[in-house]
Amino acid sequence: DWRAWAARMTEEQIRRRGVRDPRVLEALASLPRHRFVPGIGDPPSEEELDRAYGDFPLPLGLGQTLSQPYMVARMTELLEPREGMAVLDVGTGSGYQAAVLAFLGCSVVGVERLAPLADRAREVLGALGLSVEVRWADGRGGCPEGAPYGGILVAAACDRVEPAWEEQLAP
């Protein structure tokens, strides 16, 4: 059962490293991370579950990765998400970070620059019943239509804060 893997991941990788927000811990223990990993069977094998819930980033293809579970948890905790908070998720990738935010009641707009990843994220999130708007676009421009955002998470590698993000972030 994937839930046992998710619970172990949450306890051993996330809580033990200092993430304390009970809502964040609940989200990571409740979401099927393996659904966001390309190439995982249905039902997943023990080996696939071990990989999906492991303490490392995972390849998504196209040179992109699904962030390590601890990084998703820590970024989420630092954001201090609130019910109804509008959040921009830049570099949506698999959609896992967006799923965590949606589980927590945030209104999420995800921006992904690679169309195949955006399409797959939209499909997985929809299949899980999570309401996330996933856009295929260059995340450096943000998404002005959804602004202002109470928070912006950037999973994509970048060396600066883009002016568009500053403009779209609520005071």
Short mmCIF file of C-alpha atoms in Angstrom, two decimals:
data_model
loop_
_atom_site.label_atom_id
_atom_site.label_comp_id
_atom_site.label_asym_id
_atom_site.label_seq_id
_atom_site.Cartn_x
_atom_site.Cartn_y
_atom_site.Cartn_z
CA ASP A 1 0.00 0.00 0.00
CA TRP A 2 1.46 3.35 -1.06
CA ARG A 3 0.09 5.01 2.10
CA ALA A 4 2.62 3.14 4.25
CA TRP A 5 5.42 4.38 1.98
CA ALA A 6 4.10 7.97 2.17
CA ALA A 7 3.80 7.78 5.97
CA ARG A 8 7.35 6.47 6.31
CA MET A 9 8.67 9.14 3.92
CA THR A 10 6.92 11.84 5.93
CA GLU A 11 8.22 10.60 9.27
CA GLU A 12 11.78 9.62 8.32
CA GLN A 13 12.65 12.26 5.73
CA ILE A 14 10.57 15.26 6.66
CA ARG A 15 9.53 15.35 10.33
CA ARG A 16 13.00 14.17 11.43
CA ARG A 17 14.59 17.06 9.54
CA GLY A 18 12.53 19.62 11.42
CA VAL A 19 9.40 20.26 9.36
CA ARG A 20 6.75 20.80 12.03
CA ASP A 21 3.65 22.22 10.32
CA PRO A 22 1.07 19.45 10.90
CA ARG A 23 -0.87 20.40 7.76
CA VAL A 24 2.25 20.06 5.58
CA LEU A 25 3.05 16.71 7.15
CA GLU A 26 -0.54 15.55 6.57
CA ALA A 27 -0.42 16.64 2.92
CA LEU A 28 2.75 14.71 2.17
CA ALA A 29 1.47 11.62 3.97
CA SER A 30 -1.87 11.81 2.13
CA LEU A 31 -0.79 12.37 -1.48
CA PRO A 32 0.22 9.51 -3.79
CA ARG A 33 3.67 10.80 -4.82
CA HIS A 34 4.16 7.79 -7.10
CA ARG A 35 1.38 9.10 -9.38
CA PHE A 36 3.60 12.08 -10.24
CA VAL A 37 6.55 9.91 -11.32
CA PRO A 38 6.61 8.88 -14.99
CA GLY A 39 7.01 5.17 -15.67
CA ILE A 40 5.44 3.91 -12.43
CA GLY A 41 3.05 1.01 -13.03
CA ASP A 42 -0.52 0.63 -11.87
CA PRO A 43 -0.38 -0.94 -9.39
CA PRO A 44 3.19 0.09 -8.55
CA SER A 45 5.75 -2.54 -7.64
CA GLU A 46 7.67 -2.46 -4.35
CA GLU A 47 10.75 -1.26 -6.25
CA GLU A 48 8.75 1.55 -7.88
CA LEU A 49 7.31 2.64 -4.53
CA ASP A 50 10.77 2.59 -2.98
CA ARG A 51 11.98 4.90 -5.75
CA ALA A 52 8.93 7.21 -5.73
CA TYR A 53 9.07 7.81 -1.97
CA GLY A 54 12.88 7.91 -1.74
CA ASP A 55 14.98 10.70 -0.28
CA PHE A 56 16.15 12.16 -3.60
CA PRO A 57 14.87 14.03 -6.65
CA LEU A 58 13.50 11.91 -9.50
CA PRO A 59 13.84 12.34 -13.26
CA LEU A 60 10.75 13.47 -15.13
CA GLY A 61 12.34 13.38 -18.57
CA LEU A 62 13.21 16.34 -20.75
CA GLY A 63 16.07 17.17 -18.38
CA GLN A 64 13.71 17.98 -15.49
CA THR A 65 13.28 16.49 -12.02
CA LEU A 66 10.67 16.04 -9.33
CA SER A 67 12.09 17.69 -6.21
CA GLN A 68 13.21 15.67 -3.20
CA PRO A 69 10.27 15.24 -0.76
CA TYR A 70 12.04 17.21 1.99
CA MET A 71 12.52 20.20 -0.35
CA VAL A 72 8.82 20.20 -1.25
CA ALA A 73 7.89 20.06 2.43
CA ARG A 74 10.37 22.73 3.53
CA MET A 75 9.42 25.15 0.74
CA THR A 76 5.75 24.64 1.58
CA GLU A 77 6.29 25.19 5.29
CA LEU A 78 8.29 28.38 4.66
CA LEU A 79 5.47 29.69 2.47
CA GLU A 80 3.04 29.38 5.41
CA PRO A 81 0.09 28.49 3.15
CA ARG A 82 -3.43 29.41 4.23
CA GLU A 83 -6.81 28.22 3.04
CA GLY A 84 -7.79 30.23 -0.05
CA MET A 85 -4.30 31.72 -0.50
CA ALA A 86 -3.45 32.36 -4.16
CA VAL A 87 -0.10 30.73 -4.99
CA LEU A 88 1.96 30.76 -8.17
CA ASP A 89 3.99 27.58 -8.68
CA VAL A 90 6.82 28.35 -11.13
CA GLY A 91 8.38 25.25 -12.68
CA THR A 92 5.39 23.00 -12.02
CA GLY A 93 7.06 19.94 -13.56
CA SER A 94 5.16 16.86 -12.41
CA GLY A 95 2.59 18.87 -10.44
CA TYR A 96 3.53 17.38 -7.05
CA GLN A 97 4.29 20.73 -5.36
CA ALA A 98 1.06 22.14 -6.79
CA ALA A 99 -0.80 19.09 -5.43
CA VAL A 100 0.56 19.71 -1.92
CA LEU A 101 -0.56 23.34 -2.09
CA ALA A 102 -4.01 22.43 -3.45
CA PHE A 103 -4.41 19.78 -0.73
CA LEU A 104 -3.79 22.58 1.79
CA GLY A 105 -6.62 24.62 0.28
CA CYS A 106 -4.57 27.07 -1.76
CA SER A 107 -5.76 28.41 -5.10
CA VAL A 108 -2.85 27.31 -7.29
CA VAL A 109 -1.68 28.43 -10.71
CA GLY A 110 1.18 26.34 -12.01
CA VAL A 111 3.43 27.50 -14.83
CA GLU A 112 5.54 24.97 -16.74
CA ARG A 113 7.68 25.81 -19.80
CA LEU A 114 7.67 22.29 -21.25
CA ALA A 115 4.33 21.37 -22.82
CA PRO A 116 4.57 17.59 -22.24
CA LEU A 117 5.20 18.14 -18.54
CA ALA A 118 2.39 20.70 -18.26
CA ASP A 119 -0.01 18.31 -20.00
CA ARG A 120 0.94 15.38 -17.77
CA ALA A 121 0.73 17.48 -14.60
CA ARG A 122 -2.72 18.71 -15.60
CA GLU A 123 -3.81 15.10 -16.24
CA VAL A 124 -2.49 13.70 -12.93
CA LEU A 125 -3.85 16.57 -10.86
CA GLY A 126 -7.26 16.25 -12.52
CA ALA A 127 -7.32 12.48 -11.97
CA LEU A 128 -6.69 13.09 -8.27
CA GLY A 129 -9.51 15.65 -8.13
CA LEU A 130 -7.17 18.52 -7.31
CA SER A 131 -8.13 21.89 -8.73
CA VAL A 132 -4.95 23.44 -10.11
CA GLU A 133 -4.69 25.64 -13.17
CA VAL A 134 -1.60 24.48 -15.08
CA ARG A 135 -0.33 26.77 -17.82
CA TRP A 136 2.23 26.07 -20.48
CA ALA A 137 4.40 29.19 -20.45
CA ASP A 138 7.79 30.57 -19.48
CA GLY A 139 7.53 30.97 -15.71
CA ARG A 140 9.85 33.97 -15.70
CA GLY A 141 6.81 36.02 -16.72
CA GLY A 142 4.68 34.59 -13.92
CA CYS A 143 0.96 34.64 -14.61
CA PRO A 144 -0.46 38.17 -14.38
CA GLU A 145 -4.07 36.97 -14.81
CA GLY A 146 -4.00 35.27 -11.40
CA ALA A 147 -2.20 38.06 -9.54
CA PRO A 148 -1.81 39.19 -6.89
CA TYR A 149 -0.42 36.03 -5.29
CA GLY A 150 -0.03 35.53 -1.56
CA GLY A 151 3.03 33.45 -2.32
CA ILE A 152 5.21 32.34 -5.21
CA LEU A 153 7.23 29.11 -5.12
CA VAL A 154 9.99 28.68 -7.67
CA ALA A 155 11.21 25.13 -8.19
CA ALA A 156 13.03 25.94 -11.41
CA ALA A 157 16.69 26.85 -11.19
CA CYS A 158 17.15 30.59 -11.36
CA ASP A 159 19.78 33.03 -10.24
CA ARG A 160 17.53 36.00 -9.52
CA VAL A 161 14.03 37.08 -8.58
CA GLU A 162 12.25 38.03 -11.77
CA PRO A 163 10.63 41.51 -11.86
CA ALA A 164 7.31 39.92 -12.92
CA TRP A 165 7.24 37.87 -9.71
CA GLU A 166 7.79 40.96 -7.58
CA GLU A 167 5.00 42.76 -9.44
CA GLN A 168 2.59 39.84 -9.05
CA LEU A 169 3.26 39.19 -5.36
CA ALA A 170 0.78 40.74 -2.95
CA PRO A 171 2.22 43.17 -0.38
#
